[in-house]
DNA sequence: CGTTTTGCTGACCATTTGGTCAAACTCCTG
DNA sequence: CAGGAGTTTGACCAAATGGTCAGCAAAACG
């Protein structure tokens, strides 16, 4: 007898296929807009076969979100209390921006979830996520107290970093439409801008 | 014979009711997630009656978005080339933040539309919106050139302002969950933070 | 007051869609 | 290779949902 998870090679492969296809479809159409038929077809499986691996559409969605939450918050966890404050925060900004570039589907999946009231992650937000953010906001407050960065509100600083970086994934269509950008070239300009923005705002006492 | 629009008092009243109800439902559930039944019930009308005033669900959605686009972009239009650059931009930031507080449903409606690939406003983005943003980005470039603000990319500055302000509407659930906020009190802290952020980043030559 | 225009609704329809199930097929193992 | 465990699917179902329509009700109007 083996573990419930990935009992056989076939199960591991097909579950992975389904989740990959579902990420595509959910991130584009949202939970309600996505259909089992589309996910099945994208995964190259039949609809009843999907439901052999997952009890329901919602279970696929739940599984995706839970699997992604960790990697999504990893950069914030990595904010190092021992490092040089401004450089630590800038590194965080650039890591988040890089994630927006390489993982836009994941960003949109979360955005859609939150936008619609976070019906499936409400308890995570008010639990582990709040704890993590509170901890890092406290760290930022200590840095500010010690005069190592400017006096800024840690929570709102984190919100602004999320907003500015994820914007390039969530509002990708708008950004590209306005810039007339076909490739990812605008991301390096975004990196330059955000570096300027946060370095200027965080460097203690400009004179 | 009168105009096609608002022919009678009843039409004006009921169309307004429907749009108000639809804004509620669409902003919460998205285009796909919203149902005519829910909109009808929220408007206090029967479903067939809805379809007496609007040809289809999509027409209600289209009407809403078109009606809102203008007021949504008004603050950017108001960016005054004759004003004091840093104060003009800060005023823009605070106006957008205030709109996020007072018009969160409108913000979410747009966010949802863009997030799902802007199927209904694609031509607006690449047309009038692009023109407006290009114009204002050029203004910012001139200000930077003249040394009246720091050297920043106008397009990305505008994106960041959209992102940071609309974040408080679009990700409201997350913000409240993390801050434990029940009312709108956190908006004044957000205003303080954003003022600091952009004043620091834009003031020319810190020394 | 009669008639025409406008407003409204119950009943109905077609399609979509999440989900079920019995039967068939494949694969592994003794 | 036999047999059971694991995998796949065509056919099907019930509910939800966008939309229609004939006809009734209420204004508006002359």
Short mmCIF file of C-alpha atoms (C1' of nucleotides) in Angstrom, two decimals:
data_model
loop_
_atom_site.label_atom_id
_atom_site.label_comp_id
_atom_site.label_asym_id
_atom_site.label_seq_id
_atom_site.Cartn_x
_atom_site.Cartn_y
_atom_site.Cartn_z
CA UNK A 1 0.00 0.00 0.00
CA UNK A 2 1.30 3.41 -0.89
CA UNK A 3 0.35 6.93 0.14
CA UNK A 4 -2.98 8.43 -0.88
CA UNK A 5 -1.14 11.08 -2.86
CA UNK A 6 0.37 9.97 -6.17
CA UNK A 7 -0.42 6.29 -5.74
CA UNK A 8 0.65 5.41 -9.23
CA UNK A 9 2.67 6.96 -11.98
CA UNK A 10 -0.52 7.45 -13.98
CA UNK A 11 -2.22 9.31 -11.16
CA UNK A 12 0.74 11.59 -10.64
CA UNK A 13 0.93 12.38 -14.32
CA UNK A 14 -2.78 12.99 -14.83
CA UNK A 15 -3.26 15.03 -11.68
CA UNK A 16 -0.38 17.22 -12.81
CA UNK A 17 -1.88 17.55 -16.27
CA UNK A 18 -5.24 18.53 -14.85
CA UNK A 19 -3.78 21.14 -12.51
CA UNK A 20 -1.70 22.64 -15.29
CA UNK A 21 -4.71 22.84 -17.59
CA UNK A 22 -6.91 24.18 -14.81
CA UNK A 23 -4.41 26.92 -14.01
CA UNK A 24 -4.64 28.00 -17.63
CA UNK A 25 -8.40 28.02 -17.71
CA UNK A 26 -9.14 29.34 -14.23
CA UNK A 27 -6.67 32.20 -14.54
CA UNK A 28 -8.25 33.25 -17.80
CA UNK A 29 -11.93 32.70 -17.10
CA UNK A 30 -12.24 32.68 -13.32
CA UNK A 31 -13.87 30.00 -11.20
CA UNK A 32 -17.36 30.54 -12.55
CA UNK A 33 -16.31 31.14 -16.12
CA UNK A 34 -14.20 28.02 -16.33
CA UNK A 35 -15.97 24.84 -17.40
CA UNK A 36 -15.00 21.25 -16.76
CA UNK A 37 -15.23 20.63 -20.47
CA UNK A 38 -12.62 23.28 -21.22
CA UNK A 39 -10.29 22.04 -18.52
CA UNK A 40 -10.73 18.46 -19.67
CA UNK A 41 -10.06 19.34 -23.27
CA UNK A 42 -7.01 21.41 -22.30
CA UNK A 43 -5.71 18.51 -20.26
CA UNK A 44 -6.38 16.02 -23.05
CA UNK A 45 -8.71 13.99 -20.85
CA UNK A 46 -12.43 13.29 -20.80
CA UNK A 47 -14.69 15.11 -18.38
CA UNK A 48 -15.64 12.01 -16.39
CA UNK A 49 -11.96 11.23 -16.12
CA UNK A 50 -11.33 14.61 -14.52
CA UNK A 51 -13.93 13.75 -11.93
CA UNK A 52 -12.19 10.46 -11.32
CA UNK A 53 -9.18 12.40 -10.06
CA UNK A 54 -10.98 15.30 -8.41
CA UNK A 55 -14.36 15.16 -6.73
CA UNK A 56 -15.52 18.46 -8.23
CA UNK A 57 -14.53 21.61 -10.08
CA UNK A 58 -14.15 23.41 -6.79
CA UNK A 59 -11.76 20.77 -5.51
CA UNK A 60 -9.47 21.38 -8.47
CA UNK A 61 -9.62 25.09 -7.72
CA UNK A 62 -8.95 24.59 -4.02
CA UNK A 63 -6.04 22.27 -4.72
CA UNK A 64 -4.49 24.79 -7.09
CA UNK A 65 -4.77 27.70 -4.70
CA UNK A 66 -3.43 25.80 -1.74
CA UNK A 67 -0.51 24.46 -3.76
CA UNK A 68 0.37 27.95 -4.98
CA UNK A 69 -0.03 29.94 -1.79
CA UNK A 70 3.28 28.82 -0.35
CA UNK A 71 5.44 29.67 -3.33
CA UNK A 72 3.54 32.91 -3.73
CA UNK A 73 4.43 34.15 -0.28
CA UNK A 74 7.95 32.76 -0.21
CA UNK A 75 9.65 36.03 -1.22
CA UNK A 76 8.06 37.87 1.69
CA UNK A 77 9.19 35.14 4.08
CA UNK A 78 12.69 35.57 2.72
CA UNK A 79 12.85 39.19 3.90
CA UNK A 80 15.93 38.91 6.08
CA UNK A 81 16.08 40.79 9.39
CA UNK A 82 19.88 40.49 9.31
CA UNK A 83 20.28 42.05 5.88
CA UNK A 84 20.71 45.67 4.83
CA UNK A 85 17.14 47.04 5.07
CA UNK A 86 16.82 49.03 1.86
CA UNK A 87 18.53 46.33 -0.19
CA UNK A 88 16.38 43.63 1.39
CA UNK A 89 13.19 45.43 0.46
CA UNK A 90 14.42 46.21 -3.05
CA UNK A 91 15.33 42.57 -3.53
CA UNK A 92 11.82 41.67 -2.43
CA UNK A 93 10.31 44.10 -4.94
CA UNK A 94 12.37 42.69 -7.78
CA UNK A 95 11.60 39.10 -6.84
CA UNK A 96 7.90 39.88 -6.82
CA UNK A 97 8.19 41.63 -10.17
CA UNK A 98 10.01 38.65 -11.59
CA UNK A 99 7.25 36.41 -10.34
CA UNK A 100 4.67 38.61 -12.01
CA UNK A 101 6.58 38.12 -15.24
CA UNK A 102 7.12 34.37 -15.01
CA UNK A 103 3.95 33.37 -13.15
CA UNK A 104 1.20 35.66 -14.43
CA UNK A 105 -1.41 32.91 -14.35
CA UNK A 106 -0.87 32.29 -10.68
CA UNK A 107 -1.11 36.01 -9.97
CA UNK A 108 -4.37 36.26 -11.86
CA UNK A 109 -5.77 33.23 -10.12
CA UNK A 110 -5.22 34.86 -6.74
CA UNK A 111 -6.38 38.25 -7.92
CA UNK A 112 -9.62 36.76 -9.14
CA UNK A 113 -10.14 34.97 -5.87
CA UNK A 114 -9.58 38.09 -3.76
CA UNK A 115 -11.55 40.29 -6.12
CA UNK A 116 -14.59 38.11 -5.61
CA UNK A 117 -14.42 38.20 -1.87
CA UNK A 118 -11.93 35.41 -1.23
CA UNK A 119 -14.62 32.82 -0.51
CA UNK A 120 -12.04 30.04 -0.37
CA UNK A 121 -9.09 31.67 1.33
CA UNK A 122 -10.76 33.95 3.82
CA UNK A 123 -9.46 31.99 6.77
CA UNK A 124 -5.95 31.91 5.34
CA UNK A 125 -5.92 35.68 4.95
CA UNK A 126 -7.01 36.30 8.50
CA UNK A 127 -4.76 33.54 9.82
CA UNK A 128 -1.32 32.61 8.47
CA UNK A 129 -1.16 35.45 5.94
CA UNK A 130 -2.02 38.11 8.50
CA UNK A 131 0.58 36.65 10.85
CA UNK A 132 3.29 36.71 8.21
CA UNK A 133 2.49 40.26 7.15
CA UNK A 134 2.24 41.47 10.73
CA UNK A 135 5.64 39.95 11.46
CA UNK A 136 7.29 41.60 8.47
CA UNK A 137 5.54 44.90 9.12
CA UNK A 138 6.96 44.80 12.63
CA UNK A 139 10.41 44.19 11.18
CA UNK A 140 10.00 47.22 8.94
CA UNK A 141 8.85 49.24 11.93
CA UNK A 142 12.01 48.24 13.83
CA UNK A 143 14.16 49.23 10.87
CA UNK A 144 12.40 52.58 10.73
CA UNK A 145 12.73 53.03 14.50
CA UNK A 146 16.47 52.38 14.22
CA UNK A 147 16.75 54.99 11.47
CA UNK A 148 17.89 52.43 8.92
CA UNK A 149 14.98 53.23 6.59
CA UNK A 150 12.58 56.15 6.39
CA UNK A 151 9.53 56.26 8.63
CA UNK A 152 6.94 54.30 6.67
CA UNK A 153 3.99 52.15 7.62
CA UNK A 154 5.05 48.54 7.12
CA UNK A 155 1.62 47.20 6.20
CA UNK A 156 0.99 49.81 3.57
CA UNK A 157 4.51 49.43 2.22
CA UNK A 158 3.87 45.74 1.71
CA UNK A 159 0.48 46.43 0.12
CA UNK A 160 2.07 48.88 -2.29
CA UNK A 161 4.73 46.36 -3.27
CA UNK A 162 2.11 43.73 -3.94
CA UNK A 163 0.05 46.21 -5.92
CA UNK A 164 2.81 47.63 -8.09
CA UNK A 165 4.39 44.30 -8.96
CA UNK A 166 1.31 42.14 -9.43
CA UNK A 167 -0.18 44.90 -11.56
CA UNK A 168 2.09 43.78 -14.38
CA UNK A 169 0.52 40.33 -14.29
CA UNK A 170 -3.09 41.09 -13.40
CA UNK A 171 -3.47 44.08 -15.72
CA UNK A 172 -1.14 42.70 -18.36
CA UNK A 173 -3.60 43.38 -21.18
CA UNK A 174 -3.90 47.03 -20.21
CA UNK A 175 -0.17 47.52 -19.72
CA UNK A 176 0.59 45.97 -23.10
CA UNK A 177 -2.20 47.83 -24.80
CA UNK A 178 -0.91 51.18 -23.57
CA UNK A 179 2.77 50.49 -24.11
CA UNK A 180 2.20 48.67 -27.39
CA UNK A 181 4.47 45.99 -26.01
CA UNK A 182 4.59 42.59 -27.65
CA UNK A 183 7.29 40.95 -25.54
CA UNK A 184 8.48 41.27 -21.93
CA UNK A 185 10.86 44.12 -22.63
CA UNK A 186 8.84 46.57 -20.53
CA UNK A 187 9.60 44.56 -17.42
CA UNK A 188 13.15 45.85 -17.24
CA UNK A 189 11.87 49.42 -17.42
CA UNK A 190 9.38 48.54 -14.69
CA UNK A 191 12.24 47.19 -12.59
CA UNK A 192 14.17 50.42 -13.06
CA UNK A 193 11.16 52.51 -12.12
CA UNK A 194 10.27 50.50 -9.04
CA UNK A 195 13.88 50.47 -7.88
CA UNK A 196 13.95 54.25 -8.09
CA UNK A 197 10.56 54.57 -6.40
CA UNK A 198 11.35 52.44 -3.39
CA UNK A 199 14.99 53.39 -2.99
CA UNK A 200 14.08 57.06 -2.88
CA UNK A 201 11.15 56.47 -0.56
CA UNK A 202 13.01 54.23 1.85
CA UNK A 203 16.50 55.68 2.08
CA UNK A 204 16.60 57.41 5.46
CA UNK A 205 16.97 61.19 5.57
CA UNK A 206 17.68 62.28 2.02
CA UNK A 207 20.33 64.80 3.10
CA UNK B 1 -41.59 62.22 -30.23
CA UNK B 2 -38.75 62.35 -27.73
CA UNK B 3 -35.20 61.02 -27.72
CA UNK B 4 -34.49 57.31 -27.72
CA UNK B 5 -32.73 57.68 -24.35
CA UNK B 6 -34.95 58.13 -21.28
CA UNK B 7 -38.18 58.44 -23.23
CA UNK B 8 -40.34 58.39 -20.17
CA UNK B 9 -39.95 58.88 -16.46
CA UNK B 10 -40.57 55.18 -15.89
CA UNK B 11 -37.84 54.20 -18.32
CA UNK B 12 -35.35 56.54 -16.73
CA UNK B 13 -36.14 55.24 -13.26
CA UNK B 14 -36.07 51.57 -14.16
CA UNK B 15 -32.95 51.76 -16.28
CA UNK B 16 -31.21 53.49 -13.38
CA UNK B 17 -32.42 50.83 -10.97
CA UNK B 18 -31.18 48.07 -13.20
CA UNK B 19 -27.75 49.63 -13.68
CA UNK B 20 -27.40 50.21 -9.96
CA UNK B 21 -28.32 46.61 -9.19
CA UNK B 22 -26.12 45.30 -11.98
CA UNK B 23 -23.13 47.26 -10.68
CA UNK B 24 -23.62 45.52 -7.35
CA UNK B 25 -23.89 42.06 -8.83
CA UNK B 26 -21.30 42.34 -11.61
CA UNK B 27 -18.68 43.85 -9.33
CA UNK B 28 -19.14 41.03 -6.88
CA UNK B 29 -19.57 38.06 -9.18
CA UNK B 30 -18.08 39.10 -12.50
CA UNK B 31 -19.75 38.97 -15.89
CA UNK B 32 -20.04 35.20 -15.99
CA UNK B 33 -20.86 34.75 -12.35
CA UNK B 34 -23.68 37.27 -12.38
CA UNK B 35 -27.14 36.00 -13.31
CA UNK B 36 -30.09 37.88 -14.70
CA UNK B 37 -32.19 36.50 -11.86
CA UNK B 38 -29.90 38.02 -9.24
CA UNK B 39 -29.78 41.38 -11.00
CA UNK B 40 -33.54 41.36 -11.45
CA UNK B 41 -34.16 40.51 -7.84
CA UNK B 42 -31.67 43.16 -6.68
CA UNK B 43 -33.42 45.71 -8.87
CA UNK B 44 -36.86 44.67 -7.68
CA UNK B 45 -37.96 43.78 -11.21
CA UNK B 46 -38.83 40.59 -13.02
CA UNK B 47 -36.34 38.96 -15.36
CA UNK B 48 -38.42 39.52 -18.50
CA UNK B 49 -38.80 43.13 -17.47
CA UNK B 50 -35.03 43.48 -17.34
CA UNK B 51 -34.91 42.23 -20.90
CA UNK B 52 -37.56 44.76 -21.84
CA UNK B 53 -35.07 47.52 -20.99
CA UNK B 54 -31.87 45.81 -22.12
CA UNK B 55 -31.51 43.37 -24.97
CA UNK B 56 -29.20 41.05 -23.04
CA UNK B 57 -27.02 40.61 -19.99
CA UNK B 58 -24.01 41.73 -21.98
CA UNK B 59 -25.74 44.93 -22.99
CA UNK B 60 -26.24 45.84 -19.34
CA UNK B 61 -22.56 45.15 -18.76
CA UNK B 62 -21.47 47.17 -21.77
CA UNK B 63 -23.69 50.08 -20.78
CA UNK B 64 -22.26 50.09 -17.27
CA UNK B 65 -18.64 50.04 -18.39
CA UNK B 66 -19.09 52.74 -20.99
CA UNK B 67 -20.94 54.96 -18.56
CA UNK B 68 -18.21 54.56 -15.95
CA UNK B 69 -15.10 54.88 -18.09
CA UNK B 70 -15.31 58.64 -18.34
CA UNK B 71 -15.62 59.37 -14.66
CA UNK B 72 -12.97 56.79 -13.95
CA UNK B 73 -10.36 58.54 -16.04
CA UNK B 74 -11.38 62.06 -15.14
CA UNK B 75 -8.71 62.53 -12.44
CA UNK B 76 -5.93 61.71 -14.89
CA UNK B 77 -7.36 64.18 -17.39
CA UNK B 78 -7.31 66.78 -14.66
CA UNK B 79 -3.52 66.55 -14.30
CA UNK B 80 -2.68 70.17 -14.95
CA UNK B 81 0.41 71.06 -17.02
CA UNK B 82 0.34 74.53 -15.50
CA UNK B 83 0.38 73.36 -11.89
CA UNK B 84 3.24 72.58 -9.55
CA UNK B 85 4.38 69.12 -10.74
CA UNK B 86 4.84 67.25 -7.45
CA UNK B 87 1.65 68.67 -5.99
CA UNK B 88 -0.29 67.89 -9.17
CA UNK B 89 0.77 64.26 -9.05
CA UNK B 90 0.11 63.97 -5.33
CA UNK B 91 -3.34 65.44 -5.85
CA UNK B 92 -3.93 62.84 -8.54
CA UNK B 93 -2.85 60.04 -6.20
CA UNK B 94 -5.17 61.23 -3.46
CA UNK B 95 -8.10 61.65 -5.84
CA UNK B 96 -7.62 58.12 -7.10
CA UNK B 97 -7.38 56.82 -3.56
CA UNK B 98 -10.57 58.63 -2.65
CA UNK B 99 -12.27 57.06 -5.65
CA UNK B 100 -11.11 53.63 -4.54
CA UNK B 101 -12.77 54.33 -1.20
CA UNK B 102 -16.03 55.72 -2.49
CA UNK B 103 -16.38 53.72 -5.72
CA UNK B 104 -15.00 50.27 -4.97
CA UNK B 105 -17.64 48.53 -7.07
CA UNK B 106 -16.65 50.48 -10.15
CA UNK B 107 -13.00 49.68 -9.54
CA UNK B 108 -13.73 45.98 -9.22
CA UNK B 109 -15.88 46.01 -12.32
CA UNK B 110 -12.97 47.35 -14.35
CA UNK B 111 -10.44 45.12 -12.64
CA UNK B 112 -12.51 42.09 -13.48
CA UNK B 113 -12.81 43.17 -17.07
CA UNK B 114 -9.08 43.72 -17.53
CA UNK B 115 -8.16 40.61 -15.58
CA UNK B 116 -10.14 38.51 -18.03
CA UNK B 117 -8.49 39.96 -21.07
CA UNK B 118 -10.62 43.08 -21.56
CA UNK B 119 -12.85 41.46 -24.19
CA UNK B 120 -15.17 44.50 -24.22
CA UNK B 121 -12.78 47.41 -23.84
CA UNK B 122 -9.79 46.25 -25.85
CA UNK B 123 -10.29 48.92 -28.48
CA UNK B 124 -10.70 51.61 -25.85
CA UNK B 125 -7.44 50.64 -24.17
CA UNK B 126 -5.49 50.79 -27.39
CA UNK B 127 -7.31 53.91 -28.53
CA UNK B 128 -8.49 56.77 -26.32
CA UNK B 129 -6.94 55.38 -23.12
CA UNK B 130 -3.52 54.91 -24.69
CA UNK B 131 -3.71 58.42 -26.11
CA UNK B 132 -4.58 59.94 -22.75
CA UNK B 133 -1.84 58.05 -20.93
CA UNK B 134 0.73 58.82 -23.62
CA UNK B 135 -0.13 62.49 -23.35
CA UNK B 136 0.22 62.58 -19.58
CA UNK B 137 3.38 60.49 -19.68
CA UNK B 138 4.82 63.03 -22.08
CA UNK B 139 3.88 65.80 -19.66
CA UNK B 140 5.70 63.95 -16.87
CA UNK B 141 8.70 63.50 -19.14
CA UNK B 142 8.77 67.26 -19.79
CA UNK B 143 8.58 67.97 -16.07
CA UNK B 144 11.46 65.56 -15.49
CA UNK B 145 13.43 67.09 -18.35
CA UNK B 146 12.99 70.52 -16.81
CA UNK B 147 14.23 69.24 -13.47
CA UNK B 148 10.92 69.96 -11.76
CA UNK B 149 10.50 66.32 -10.72
CA UNK B 150 12.93 63.42 -10.49
CA UNK B 151 13.78 61.41 -13.60
CA UNK B 152 11.00 58.80 -13.73
CA UNK B 153 9.26 56.94 -16.50
CA UNK B 154 5.85 58.52 -16.91
CA UNK B 155 4.04 55.40 -18.04
CA UNK B 156 5.27 53.31 -15.17
CA UNK B 157 4.61 56.12 -12.70
CA UNK B 158 0.99 56.18 -13.84
CA UNK B 159 0.76 52.38 -13.67
CA UNK B 160 2.09 52.43 -10.14
CA UNK B 161 -0.44 55.06 -9.09
CA UNK B 162 -3.27 53.03 -10.54
CA UNK B 163 -1.97 49.91 -8.86
CA UNK B 164 -1.39 51.32 -5.39
CA UNK B 165 -4.67 53.19 -5.19
CA UNK B 166 -7.03 50.72 -6.83
CA UNK B 167 -5.48 48.00 -4.68
CA UNK B 168 -7.53 49.32 -1.76
CA UNK B 169 -10.73 48.70 -3.70
CA UNK B 170 -9.90 45.57 -5.67
CA UNK B 171 -8.16 43.73 -2.83
CA UNK B 172 -10.37 45.22 -0.14
CA UNK B 173 -11.06 41.84 1.45
CA UNK B 174 -7.37 41.10 1.80
CA UNK B 175 -6.49 44.55 3.11
CA UNK B 176 -9.24 44.40 5.70
CA UNK B 177 -8.41 40.83 6.65
CA UNK B 178 -4.79 41.70 7.32
CA UNK B 179 -5.41 45.02 9.04
CA UNK B 180 -8.44 43.75 10.92
CA UNK B 181 -10.19 46.89 9.75
CA UNK B 182 -13.96 47.17 9.96
CA UNK B 183 -14.39 50.72 8.76
CA UNK B 184 -12.56 53.00 6.31
CA UNK B 185 -10.09 54.29 8.89
CA UNK B 186 -7.12 52.66 7.16
CA UNK B 187 -7.62 54.89 4.14
CA UNK B 188 -6.16 57.89 5.92
CA UNK B 189 -3.06 55.87 6.81
CA UNK B 190 -2.88 54.76 3.18
CA UNK B 191 -3.08 58.40 2.11
CA UNK B 192 -0.22 59.27 4.47
CA UNK B 193 1.89 56.40 3.16
CA UNK B 194 1.27 57.14 -0.52
CA UNK B 195 1.95 60.82 0.00
CA UNK B 196 5.30 59.97 1.55
CA UNK B 197 6.07 57.42 -1.15
CA UNK B 198 5.42 59.67 -4.11
CA UNK B 199 6.68 62.90 -2.59
CA UNK B 200 9.99 61.29 -1.78
CA UNK B 201 10.25 59.58 -5.14
CA UNK B 202 9.34 62.64 -7.18
CA UNK B 203 10.98 65.55 -5.42
CA UNK B 204 13.95 66.44 -7.61
CA UNK B 205 17.46 65.93 -6.25
CA UNK B 206 17.09 65.03 -2.60
CA UNK B 207 20.03 67.20 -1.57
"C1'" DC C 1 -63.96 57.60 -22.83
"C1'" DG C 2 -61.96 54.86 -26.34
"C1'" DT C 3 -57.70 53.82 -28.36
"C1'" DT C 4 -52.94 53.60 -28.87
"C1'" DT C 5 -48.62 53.30 -26.83
"C1'" DT C 6 -45.85 51.72 -23.19
"C1'" DG C 7 -44.87 48.62 -19.39
"C1'" DC C 8 -45.00 44.09 -17.38
"C1'" DT C 9 -45.39 38.98 -16.53
"C1'" DG C 10 -46.22 33.82 -16.38
"C1'" DA C 11 -45.17 30.16 -18.89
"C1'" DC C 12 -42.08 28.23 -21.74
"C1'" DC C 13 -37.77 26.86 -24.40
"C1'" DA C 14 -33.00 25.59 -25.67
"C1'" DT C 15 -28.56 25.35 -24.15
"C1'" DT C 16 -24.99 24.85 -20.97
"C1'" DT C 17 -22.97 22.57 -17.44
"C1'" DG C 18 -21.61 20.06 -13.08
"C1'" DG C 19 -21.91 15.64 -11.95
"C1'" DT C 20 -23.24 10.25 -12.06
"C1'" DC C 21 -22.81 5.46 -13.40
"C1'" DA C 22 -22.48 1.06 -15.35
"C1'" DA C 23 -19.68 -1.04 -18.33
"C1'" DA C 24 -15.43 -1.57 -20.67
"C1'" DC C 25 -10.60 -1.42 -20.93
"C1'" DT C 26 -5.67 -1.38 -19.24
"C1'" DC C 27 -2.16 -2.54 -16.32
"C1'" DC C 28 0.10 -4.69 -12.68
"C1'" DT C 29 1.11 -8.68 -9.93
"C1'" DG C 30 0.90 -13.40 -8.10
"C1'" DC D 1 -1.91 -15.95 -17.98
"C1'" DA D 2 -5.66 -15.19 -14.54
"C1'" DG D 3 -7.72 -11.99 -11.83
"C1'" DG D 4 -8.19 -8.02 -9.43
"C1'" DA D 5 -7.06 -3.20 -8.99
"C1'" DG D 6 -6.90 0.89 -11.26
"C1'" DT D 7 -8.38 3.81 -15.32
"C1'" DT D 8 -11.45 5.51 -18.94
"C1'" DT D 9 -15.64 6.74 -21.27
"C1'" DG D 10 -20.33 7.09 -23.63
"C1'" DA D 11 -24.67 7.90 -22.26
"C1'" DC D 12 -27.34 10.16 -19.28
"C1'" DC D 13 -29.46 13.39 -15.72
"C1'" DA D 14 -31.01 17.48 -13.12
"C1'" DA D 15 -30.41 22.11 -12.30
"C1'" DA D 16 -29.29 26.62 -13.69
"C1'" DT D 17 -29.69 30.08 -16.87
"C1'" DG D 18 -30.13 33.37 -20.96
"C1'" DG D 19 -33.67 34.50 -23.58
"C1'" DT D 20 -38.63 34.49 -26.03
"C1'" DC D 21 -43.47 35.43 -26.55
"C1'" DA D 22 -48.31 35.96 -26.33
"C1'" DG D 23 -51.11 38.38 -23.85
"C1'" DC D 24 -52.53 41.31 -19.94
"C1'" DA D 25 -52.20 45.89 -17.32
"C1'" DA D 26 -51.44 50.63 -17.04
"C1'" DA D 27 -50.45 55.12 -18.83
"C1'" DA D 28 -50.81 58.59 -22.23
"C1'" DC D 29 -53.36 60.82 -25.40
"C1'" DG D 30 -56.86 62.54 -28.53
#
